[in-house]
XYZ file of C-alpha atoms in Angstrom:
714
model
C 118.148 126.625 24.846
C 116.673 124.668 22.742
C 114.811 121.445 23.044
C 117.483 119.635 21.242
C 119.945 120.916 23.640
C 121.573 118.117 26.434
C 119.566 118.145 29.917
C 122.366 117.201 31.935
C 125.898 118.539 32.494
C 127.961 119.088 35.695
C 128.157 122.905 34.802
C 124.074 123.806 34.361
C 121.564 123.992 36.535
C 119.004 121.012 36.538
C 115.581 122.178 35.033
C 112.550 121.019 37.423
C 109.215 120.665 36.898
C 107.478 121.495 33.450
C 110.770 122.440 32.172
C 112.095 118.770 32.408
C 109.399 118.146 29.942
C 109.837 120.756 27.304
C 113.269 119.783 27.037
C 113.746 116.001 26.260
C 116.792 114.633 26.718
C 118.952 113.114 23.468
C 120.135 109.989 23.161
C 123.872 110.627 24.390
C 122.036 111.388 27.983
C 120.671 107.936 27.790
C 124.135 106.811 26.540
C 127.311 105.693 28.954
C 128.902 108.092 31.656
C 131.465 108.449 29.037
C 129.192 109.574 26.195
C 127.355 111.552 28.781
C 130.452 113.604 29.535
C 131.408 113.791 25.740
C 128.148 115.445 24.935
C 128.548 117.971 28.181
C 132.049 119.341 27.095
C 130.921 119.768 23.187
C 127.621 121.565 24.096
C 129.761 123.865 26.915
C 131.724 124.665 23.741
C 129.194 125.680 21.463
C 126.549 127.155 23.778
C 128.899 129.256 26.098
C 126.826 131.017 28.315
C 123.645 129.605 27.207
C 123.628 127.672 30.900
C 122.637 130.955 32.580
C 119.834 131.196 29.736
C 118.862 127.682 30.254
C 119.151 128.475 33.995
C 116.379 131.133 33.562
C 113.985 129.527 31.451
C 113.909 126.498 33.967
C 112.661 128.595 36.519
C 110.441 130.317 34.722
C 109.069 127.182 33.172
C 109.013 125.697 36.524
C 106.679 128.310 37.916
C 104.241 127.869 35.338
C 104.007 124.537 35.693
C 101.435 122.535 37.292
C 102.062 122.580 41.324
C 101.404 118.589 41.452
C 104.429 117.944 38.593
C 106.872 120.812 40.759
C 108.729 117.566 42.681
C 111.828 119.440 42.912
C 115.336 119.836 41.192
C 116.762 116.979 39.138
C 119.954 116.462 38.031
C 121.757 114.556 35.420
C 122.355 111.010 36.631
C 120.461 108.108 35.089
C 117.306 106.961 36.816
C 116.919 103.588 37.860
C 114.457 101.258 36.929
C 112.034 101.713 39.993
C 112.336 105.705 38.910
C 111.482 104.893 35.502
C 108.006 103.430 36.094
C 107.132 106.327 38.793
C 107.883 108.589 35.908
C 105.891 106.378 33.198
C 103.196 106.930 36.071
C 103.085 110.599 36.348
C 103.035 110.948 32.685
C 100.466 108.309 31.779
C 98.165 110.631 34.289
C 98.394 113.360 31.724
C 97.185 112.208 28.463
C 97.597 116.203 26.813
C 101.218 116.454 27.649
C 102.193 112.499 27.173
C 100.840 113.735 23.746
C 102.874 116.673 23.660
C 106.199 114.435 24.626
C 105.195 112.179 21.918
C 105.273 114.698 19.101
C 108.822 116.176 20.721
C 110.320 113.092 20.738
C 108.802 111.875 17.288
C 110.393 115.334 16.247
C 113.936 114.638 17.713
C 113.923 110.863 15.801
C 113.806 109.433 19.416
C 111.217 107.145 20.350
C 109.394 106.395 23.466
C 111.400 104.111 24.799
C 114.392 106.264 24.679
C 112.735 108.820 26.297
C 111.661 106.880 29.424
C 115.204 105.578 29.627
C 116.703 109.224 29.705
C 114.491 110.577 32.596
C 116.262 112.306 34.984
C 116.222 111.323 38.736
C 114.596 113.506 41.122
C 116.724 115.364 43.681
C 115.109 115.624 47.138
C 114.842 113.688 50.450
C 114.658 110.595 48.142
C 118.616 110.858 47.563
C 119.520 110.502 51.248
C 117.226 107.486 51.553
C 119.741 105.167 50.970
C 121.625 106.586 53.796
C 118.730 106.316 56.243
C 118.169 103.902 59.120
C 115.527 101.071 58.357
C 112.672 101.332 59.725
C 111.644 99.251 63.336
C 109.815 96.141 62.111
C 106.280 96.308 63.857
C 106.564 94.063 66.462
C 104.405 90.348 66.571
C 101.767 88.973 68.787
C 104.398 87.070 70.409
C 106.912 89.798 70.849
C 104.342 91.836 72.567
C 103.219 89.233 74.939
C 106.570 88.792 75.805
C 107.327 92.270 76.660
C 104.189 92.701 78.513
C 105.248 89.449 80.647
C 109.149 90.903 81.405
C 107.072 94.309 82.311
C 104.729 92.247 84.489
C 107.714 90.347 86.168
C 109.695 93.545 87.005
C 107.289 95.345 88.071
C 107.434 96.472 91.971
C 104.316 94.396 93.061
C 105.185 91.331 91.388
C 108.780 91.230 93.016
C 107.086 92.149 96.424
C 104.986 89.531 96.465
C 107.402 86.810 95.013
C 110.221 87.945 97.804
C 107.188 87.747 100.305
C 106.672 84.376 99.393
C 110.287 83.476 98.800
C 110.794 85.046 102.321
C 107.902 83.214 104.142
C 109.252 79.520 102.796
C 112.350 80.274 104.481
C 111.471 81.943 107.574
C 108.909 78.755 108.275
C 110.984 76.071 107.320
C 110.950 73.338 107.577
C 107.279 73.506 107.233
C 107.202 72.551 103.303
C 109.687 69.752 104.133
C 107.373 67.018 105.295
C 104.136 69.050 104.396
C 101.511 65.825 104.671
C 103.065 64.598 107.982
C 104.126 67.521 110.217
C 102.339 70.483 111.891
C 104.038 73.336 113.290
C 104.215 74.162 116.851
C 102.179 71.104 117.854
C 99.518 68.817 116.857
C 96.488 69.525 118.831
C 94.966 73.050 117.957
C 96.844 72.686 114.203
C 94.852 69.432 113.883
C 91.427 71.305 114.514
C 92.349 73.778 112.262
C 92.985 71.451 109.398
C 89.738 69.833 110.058
C 88.164 73.282 109.825
C 89.361 74.244 106.225
C 88.697 70.545 105.200
C 84.919 70.839 106.784
C 84.053 74.159 105.158
C 85.232 73.622 101.729
C 83.398 69.910 101.798
C 80.254 70.790 103.149
C 79.850 73.707 100.753
C 80.382 71.353 97.827
C 77.946 68.682 99.243
C 75.225 70.213 101.292
C 75.916 74.354 102.068
C 73.056 74.441 104.597
C 74.860 71.850 106.967
C 77.792 74.024 107.186
C 77.110 75.103 110.899
C 76.215 71.713 112.072
C 79.343 70.148 111.381
C 79.755 66.091 111.917
C 82.074 66.739 115.193
C 80.657 67.239 118.757
C 77.508 64.714 117.423
C 74.601 65.629 118.410
C 75.076 69.366 119.420
C 73.557 72.109 117.243
C 75.688 75.019 115.461
C 79.199 72.917 116.317
C 80.956 74.883 113.544
C 80.768 77.882 115.610
C 82.293 76.591 118.672
C 85.804 78.363 117.777
C 86.995 80.551 114.794
C 86.214 79.207 111.907
C 88.696 79.624 109.240
C 85.572 79.885 106.888
C 87.380 82.019 104.273
C 89.675 79.232 103.410
C 86.614 76.917 102.245
C 88.141 77.161 98.628
C 91.095 75.379 99.525
C 89.329 73.413 101.430
C 87.507 72.171 98.169
C 90.663 70.451 96.977
C 91.813 66.933 98.394
C 89.970 64.680 100.860
C 91.866 62.767 103.970
C 93.913 63.755 107.063
C 97.199 63.823 104.987
C 95.680 66.210 102.365
C 93.931 68.344 105.240
C 97.455 68.592 107.232
C 99.243 69.231 103.479
C 96.332 71.919 103.205
C 97.328 73.485 106.529
C 100.999 74.013 105.900
C 100.588 75.431 102.548
C 97.964 77.980 103.866
C 100.208 78.380 106.881
C 103.140 79.703 104.557
C 100.785 81.796 102.636
C 99.624 83.552 105.280
C 102.938 84.585 106.307
C 103.574 85.997 102.821
C 100.093 87.630 102.724
C 100.789 89.596 106.232
C 104.280 90.941 104.824
C 102.656 92.297 101.309
C 99.927 93.462 103.174
C 101.936 95.785 105.674
C 104.704 96.585 102.838
C 101.278 97.802 100.925
C 99.936 99.907 103.660
C 103.648 101.623 104.343
C 103.958 102.179 100.834
C 100.313 103.888 100.434
C 101.719 105.769 103.287
C 104.311 107.250 101.619
C 107.294 105.112 102.864
C 109.822 104.426 100.720
C 110.685 100.331 99.271
C 113.335 99.886 102.207
C 111.105 101.407 104.771
C 107.848 99.434 103.710
C 109.724 96.327 103.480
C 110.745 96.855 107.471
C 107.367 97.285 108.070
C 106.426 93.917 106.459
C 108.971 91.997 107.801
C 108.786 93.185 111.149
C 104.631 92.752 111.358
C 104.928 89.086 110.171
C 108.095 87.728 112.110
C 107.873 90.166 115.541
C 108.987 87.476 117.945
C 105.951 87.365 119.991
C 103.928 85.617 117.107
C 106.385 82.976 117.173
C 104.262 81.705 120.591
C 101.227 81.685 118.350
C 102.581 79.509 115.467
C 99.554 77.015 116.521
C 96.915 79.242 116.115
C 96.614 79.735 112.182
C 93.767 82.263 112.902
C 95.867 84.467 114.777
C 98.643 84.259 111.718
C 96.246 84.927 109.283
C 96.009 88.885 109.998
C 97.098 89.906 106.309
C 93.795 90.948 105.004
C 94.310 94.050 107.903
C 96.935 96.038 106.319
C 96.220 95.184 102.736
C 92.573 96.468 103.092
C 93.433 99.327 104.582
C 96.142 100.289 101.915
C 93.038 99.429 99.492
C 90.456 101.891 101.122
C 93.287 104.467 101.731
C 94.402 104.327 97.866
C 90.741 104.467 96.693
C 90.040 107.209 98.868
C 93.541 109.051 97.713
C 94.872 109.355 101.009
C 98.299 109.099 102.553
C 100.025 109.875 105.690
C 103.123 111.691 103.583
C 100.971 113.408 101.176
C 97.564 113.803 102.888
C 94.369 113.818 100.948
C 94.676 114.047 97.107
C 91.058 114.046 95.399
C 92.648 113.519 91.951
C 93.877 110.211 92.958
C 90.468 108.949 94.035
C 89.104 105.593 92.784
C 86.368 103.949 93.626
C 87.693 100.253 92.555
C 90.460 100.352 95.314
C 87.596 100.919 97.686
C 85.195 98.232 96.797
C 88.501 95.812 96.762
C 89.594 97.302 100.068
C 85.994 96.332 101.647
C 86.043 93.079 99.960
C 89.284 92.164 101.418
C 87.581 93.309 104.851
C 84.994 91.148 104.634
C 87.379 87.846 103.769
C 89.331 88.736 106.720
C 86.395 89.155 108.923
C 85.181 85.212 107.842
C 88.848 83.950 109.100
C 87.273 84.719 112.904
C 86.166 86.856 115.407
C 89.692 86.645 117.417
C 91.546 88.661 115.264
C 88.639 90.197 112.873
C 86.512 91.813 115.749
C 88.691 94.192 116.516
C 89.730 95.027 113.150
C 85.629 96.103 112.458
C 85.466 98.160 115.794
C 88.876 99.967 113.916
C 87.058 100.314 110.706
C 83.980 101.459 112.200
C 85.593 104.129 114.432
C 87.747 105.114 111.521
C 84.758 106.138 109.224
C 83.115 107.936 112.055
C 86.444 110.088 112.318
C 86.708 110.579 108.856
C 83.273 111.736 108.505
C 83.795 113.883 111.451
C 86.801 115.516 110.201
C 85.517 115.811 106.572
C 82.618 118.050 107.750
C 84.427 119.949 109.918
C 86.747 121.059 107.620
C 83.957 121.885 105.011
C 82.346 124.196 107.855
C 85.821 125.594 108.678
C 86.472 126.350 105.022
C 83.070 127.034 103.497
C 84.295 125.254 100.730
C 83.094 121.597 99.564
C 85.693 119.380 99.919
C 85.486 116.798 96.779
C 84.334 113.681 97.189
C 82.133 112.009 95.120
C 79.125 109.974 94.777
C 80.973 107.065 93.042
C 83.026 107.006 96.167
C 80.125 107.644 98.445
C 78.390 104.296 96.646
C 81.537 102.378 96.856
C 81.839 103.371 100.290
C 78.330 102.591 101.089
C 78.031 99.435 99.642
C 81.050 98.220 100.565
C 79.995 98.581 104.146
C 77.036 97.238 103.989
C 79.017 94.282 102.439
C 81.464 94.566 105.155
C 78.775 94.577 107.969
C 76.134 91.906 106.286
C 79.183 89.320 106.449
C 79.681 90.034 110.025
C 76.319 89.813 110.618
C 76.022 85.878 109.010
C 79.026 85.039 110.983
C 77.754 86.608 114.136
C 74.575 84.852 113.854
C 76.053 81.165 114.455
C 78.092 82.452 117.309
C 75.066 84.266 119.286
C 73.446 80.863 118.798
C 75.859 79.075 120.413
C 76.055 81.742 123.453
C 72.302 81.119 123.651
C 72.290 77.338 123.669
C 75.140 77.202 125.925
C 75.199 80.281 128.392
C 78.171 79.056 130.576
C 80.722 79.453 127.468
C 80.325 83.009 127.642
C 83.596 84.467 129.322
C 83.928 86.107 132.387
C 86.120 89.261 133.682
C 88.180 86.500 135.697
C 88.609 84.511 132.410
C 90.287 87.874 131.108
C 92.129 87.868 134.091
C 93.920 84.590 133.802
C 95.460 85.552 129.954
C 96.029 89.201 130.553
C 100.401 89.919 130.473
C 102.061 92.331 132.507
C 104.269 94.990 131.712
C 107.401 92.674 131.419
C 105.851 90.300 128.787
C 106.714 93.442 126.493
C 110.253 92.829 126.251
C 109.490 89.190 127.010
C 110.385 86.892 123.978
C 108.979 83.322 123.517
C 110.789 80.356 123.537
C 110.474 79.832 120.031
C 112.526 82.685 119.183
C 115.846 81.367 117.743
C 117.614 84.845 118.976
C 116.000 85.496 122.450
C 114.318 82.434 123.650
C 117.570 80.906 125.635
C 118.021 84.257 126.795
C 114.793 84.905 128.565
C 114.280 81.658 129.796
C 113.931 83.355 133.401
C 111.820 85.986 132.274
C 109.509 83.468 130.870
C 109.146 81.175 134.045
C 107.926 84.252 135.807
C 104.726 84.870 133.280
C 101.722 82.622 134.790
C 101.053 81.703 130.747
C 103.749 82.580 129.071
C 102.288 81.686 125.446
C 100.065 84.352 125.603
C 101.971 86.520 127.782
C 105.831 87.057 125.857
C 104.702 90.160 123.588
C 108.062 91.255 122.424
C 107.501 92.902 118.855
C 111.442 92.992 118.605
C 114.430 95.364 120.074
C 115.552 96.012 116.814
C 111.885 97.096 116.155
C 111.625 99.384 118.927
C 114.432 100.898 118.430
C 114.062 102.050 114.561
C 110.500 103.324 115.886
C 112.009 105.605 118.536
C 114.198 106.597 115.535
C 111.584 107.116 113.841
C 109.938 109.806 116.692
C 112.895 112.007 115.713
C 113.918 111.650 112.268
C 111.339 110.567 109.790
C 109.414 111.421 106.550
C 106.264 111.466 108.716
C 104.764 114.979 110.102
C 105.261 115.418 113.565
C 101.914 115.360 114.801
C 101.484 111.999 112.401
C 104.258 110.752 114.579
C 103.020 111.590 117.729
C 99.592 109.886 116.972
C 101.119 107.003 116.146
C 102.856 106.886 119.248
C 99.654 107.782 121.113
C 98.418 104.172 119.182
C 100.918 102.444 120.646
C 100.842 103.301 124.080
C 96.940 102.770 123.743
C 97.111 99.768 122.056
C 100.071 98.193 124.752
C 97.494 99.264 127.301
C 94.351 97.330 126.036
C 96.665 94.347 125.394
C 97.549 94.286 129.032
C 93.849 93.682 129.688
C 93.114 93.474 133.627
C 96.651 94.881 134.602
C 96.266 97.993 133.602
C 94.835 99.649 136.414
C 92.508 96.611 136.613
C 91.185 97.116 133.174
C 88.802 100.106 133.973
C 89.681 102.474 131.923
C 90.670 99.985 128.976
C 89.486 96.636 128.461
C 86.981 96.208 130.772
C 84.464 98.952 129.115
C 85.000 96.942 125.676
C 84.275 93.818 127.511
C 81.277 95.274 129.099
C 79.843 97.227 126.299
C 80.965 96.069 122.664
C 78.988 93.409 121.264
C 80.893 90.342 121.196
C 83.652 91.435 122.800
C 83.314 89.180 125.997
C 84.015 86.121 123.321
C 87.811 87.338 123.186
C 89.526 86.324 126.064
C 93.536 87.177 125.320
C 93.753 90.478 125.373
C 97.769 90.163 124.647
C 96.651 89.576 120.966
C 95.568 92.876 120.330
C 99.776 93.684 120.319
C 98.931 92.758 116.770
C 97.980 96.549 116.451
C 101.075 98.004 118.527
C 103.400 95.682 116.025
C 101.855 97.739 113.202
C 101.806 100.816 114.375
C 105.585 100.569 115.487
C 106.384 99.197 112.190
C 104.972 102.286 110.170
C 107.269 104.511 112.658
C 110.201 102.348 111.746
C 109.253 102.754 108.151
C 109.329 106.401 108.522
C 112.881 106.468 109.888
C 113.966 104.175 107.601
C 112.613 106.112 104.665
C 114.076 109.099 105.705
C 117.277 107.752 106.038
C 117.314 106.188 102.614
C 116.197 109.469 101.145
C 119.468 110.945 102.809
C 121.526 108.576 101.738
C 120.776 109.237 98.054
C 121.266 112.713 98.149
C 124.510 112.292 100.001
C 125.215 109.695 97.019
C 124.160 112.472 94.322
C 126.534 115.324 95.588
C 129.855 112.848 96.441
C 132.295 113.245 94.089
C 133.712 110.663 93.178
C 130.630 108.630 94.127
C 132.659 105.604 94.621
C 131.213 105.041 98.371
C 127.756 105.643 96.667
C 126.670 101.993 96.324
C 128.241 101.058 100.064
C 126.037 103.857 101.380
C 123.222 102.303 99.659
C 123.741 98.658 101.024
C 123.901 100.039 104.366
C 120.277 101.050 103.887
C 119.429 97.329 103.862
C 120.712 96.692 107.588
C 117.747 97.640 109.048
C 115.736 95.016 107.134
C 118.185 92.753 107.978
C 118.480 93.103 111.475
C 114.790 92.831 111.573
C 114.450 89.884 109.781
C 116.861 87.905 112.172
C 115.368 88.488 115.060
C 112.422 86.784 113.407
C 114.379 83.513 113.394
C 112.586 80.692 115.043
C 113.119 77.126 116.233
C 109.455 76.129 115.942
C 109.063 72.662 116.321
C 106.959 70.580 113.785
C 105.836 67.223 115.232
C 104.548 64.326 113.362
C 101.118 64.122 113.269
C 99.831 61.073 114.583
C 98.643 58.549 112.395
C 94.522 57.633 111.248
C 93.875 54.236 112.714
C 92.454 51.863 110.107
C 89.827 51.665 111.899
C 88.280 55.419 111.205
C 88.635 54.959 107.742
C 85.731 52.166 107.538
C 83.540 53.272 110.826
C 79.970 54.296 110.676
C 78.732 56.982 112.248
C 77.515 58.554 114.393
C 80.926 56.894 116.342
C 82.792 57.669 119.788
C 86.307 57.308 120.214
C 87.990 56.380 123.598
C 90.190 57.530 125.173
C 88.140 61.031 124.727
C 89.991 64.556 126.170
C 90.369 67.692 124.575
C 93.708 67.138 123.236
C 93.239 63.820 121.641
C 89.773 64.943 120.192
C 91.402 67.196 117.975
C 93.161 64.426 116.484
C 89.917 62.706 115.972
C 88.694 65.704 114.049
C 91.467 65.466 112.005
C 91.041 61.824 111.161
C 86.948 61.823 110.809
C 88.000 64.175 107.418
C 87.983 60.520 105.960
C 84.425 60.624 104.802
C 83.087 62.907 107.650
C 81.110 60.464 109.774
C 79.194 62.278 112.640
C 81.575 61.856 115.676
C 80.802 62.229 119.451
C 84.196 63.769 120.012
C 85.319 67.452 119.311
C 87.687 70.117 121.194
C 87.606 73.911 121.338
C 87.580 76.729 122.958
C 84.908 75.366 125.447
C 83.264 71.845 126.192
C 79.735 71.254 125.963
C 78.263 69.709 128.924
C 77.117 66.765 127.143
C 80.261 65.693 125.664
C 81.165 66.036 129.321
C 78.727 63.802 130.777
C 79.744 61.267 127.781
C 82.785 61.338 128.638
C 82.179 60.545 132.192
C 79.642 57.563 131.518
C 81.791 56.336 128.914
C 84.732 55.721 131.704
C 82.907 52.417 132.635
C 82.221 50.839 128.534
C 81.602 48.629 128.143
C 78.764 48.070 130.144
C 75.316 48.247 130.263
C 74.862 51.617 131.688
C 77.016 53.081 128.912
C 75.849 51.090 126.357
C 72.326 52.262 126.615
C 73.123 55.705 127.345
C 75.118 55.982 124.143
C 72.456 54.246 121.950
C 70.080 56.937 123.399
C 72.243 59.658 121.821
C 72.218 57.677 118.613
C 75.894 56.485 118.524
C 76.151 53.403 116.330
C 79.821 52.546 116.819
C 82.714 52.614 119.561
C 86.107 52.719 118.696
C 88.835 52.099 121.442
C 92.639 53.023 120.812
C 94.535 50.310 122.403
C 97.756 52.578 122.302
C 95.761 55.394 124.434
C 94.599 53.169 127.218
C 97.831 52.966 129.313
C 96.604 54.393 132.926
C 92.702 54.106 132.259
C 89.916 52.113 132.906
C 89.704 50.251 129.674
C 93.279 49.025 129.980
C 91.530 46.391 131.770
C 88.022 46.262 130.362
C 89.236 46.380 126.436
C 89.421 42.606 126.101
C 85.979 41.903 128.596
C 83.615 39.926 126.381
C 80.177 41.611 125.507
C 77.750 39.167 124.130
C 75.815 39.686 127.189
C 75.425 43.203 126.281
C 73.984 42.831 123.048
C 76.910 44.137 120.854
C 79.983 43.338 118.733
C 83.489 43.546 119.079
C 86.226 43.316 116.549
C 89.913 44.062 116.473
C 90.653 46.014 113.365
C 94.661 47.355 113.487
C 95.824 48.858 116.609
C 91.900 49.333 117.769
C 89.082 47.324 118.839
C 85.668 48.380 117.359
C 82.505 47.976 118.930
C 79.052 48.148 117.035
C 75.966 49.039 119.467
């Protein structure tokens, strides 16, 4: 075919590559579709079989063409404007060929413009681009942030934390109904603990060196260590001031303590290998066990969520779970550091719960080390552990031990200054529960409280002896011994732990404690300060919860298998909902009727009285209110309530029975007391009922009525 032949046609193969350049199109090719069809028919009539020759020539020419220009076949359609620009750009890149093309165009009698207009459109992937789906637009920063937040909100641990918090609000209601004016259970020990949080936050901001020399029990030293301190809540105490803020702070931390306990036990069960529902059963049963309802006035006992949470973090960091054993590839030293840090924080809340936890960690480290090296000797292979993990354990253990020693030093000083404050075996016997306590619920239990009233009456001190963890929990744990995801040896170990901790919780009631509590009391440092063995029931409850979690997880796994095999699968949702029944029953058994009394109002005289001051009447119960009232400015006060009463405070109470008289005034002046506040509302039936309005001019002191109190200035 000559260069003057048309370059398009339905019956002719399309030239490619260099062949397309050697055959410039005629004006007909650049015309309308009708003109193109006419030209095609005329060309076919004149050429005959020339189409096949043209095909051969076009193919040969394409083989000899520049590979950079060999872009595939072309058809006879008219190029759109974008293709024309691309074609021009491609031709402009080769000046030599542009010259040849210009000559051909001149010889043909066509100009450069006609040449460009008649360029043919390449055929290949581009011809189908119009039918392709539009590319997904690149997400904006706002979209990426929204997606990240959405993923965070639906993450398991976010939902677990929010669920634990919502459940805590509901299960402790009406704690947050009037959070500035009421306290759960009673207003004695909670008033003391509200003061503790307020004092630690205040003094760490104002004068940290005076932390242990509190404003109460004046002029005693180390008075902040007279009872568990809740020092770990000091950051909360840095916000707000005065009694109402102290009560509000206490109620908020009361609810959060329940939420953390649920989340911590859930995390531990999940790390050990339980499913979500099984872990939820462990978390709820650990936090809302009926026996803990009797401890609603002891925030330092309820603040136990750091125990399972720290154990979960340490197990995760070491790559260990109860269900899968030791997996070295899952080690992570960051979780180990976090676990030791949470454990140290738990210890800072008080030794009543923290000391057994410290000894448990020490024993766990010892047992793990022995098993680790025993396995190495038995197999003859080095078990993977790693220097980073070893360093994390060493540094974390040092941090934990350091916090323990710093916390223990003031308590040892108190024991040194007040040796009579140490507990005796006789004290332990008073609070040691009998075996019947494990099936007796406290009066605050909505389900069992009324039914167990007679059983409680038979207990010498029922607030510390009603130790029922829940009949539902007992049943689930018993089922977990027979049907569980845990191995048989693990189930037996958990059962042994349950029985052992129950024996320790009985104190001297289990064979007089000769083989259980007494050796700990006599030989372990600090153990003699624990007067209530029944609080070890916390460990029993946790172990029962893990047994129950294994049973519920096995149940949910079995239900999942059954629903997957069932055709049709319509009963599947109902079977899955049935797996929630254990969780529902455990929750219902934890419902309470805890009272929320109104906190006594702070006397107006306490807002402006100068310290050191004494508030009368003074006794263990009333002095805890005085401690709470002193959060307005924290003046030094002689009053105070704790686990023991210093002898000097006993002397003050005895001498002050005759106040105001010369003997009591002189004695108080010797102590450094400048102000005495006598509360009219509390003097009924006391010696002050007669002397409150007696003249005091002869004593060299002044007297002033301020609200419902009389203020004496010495």
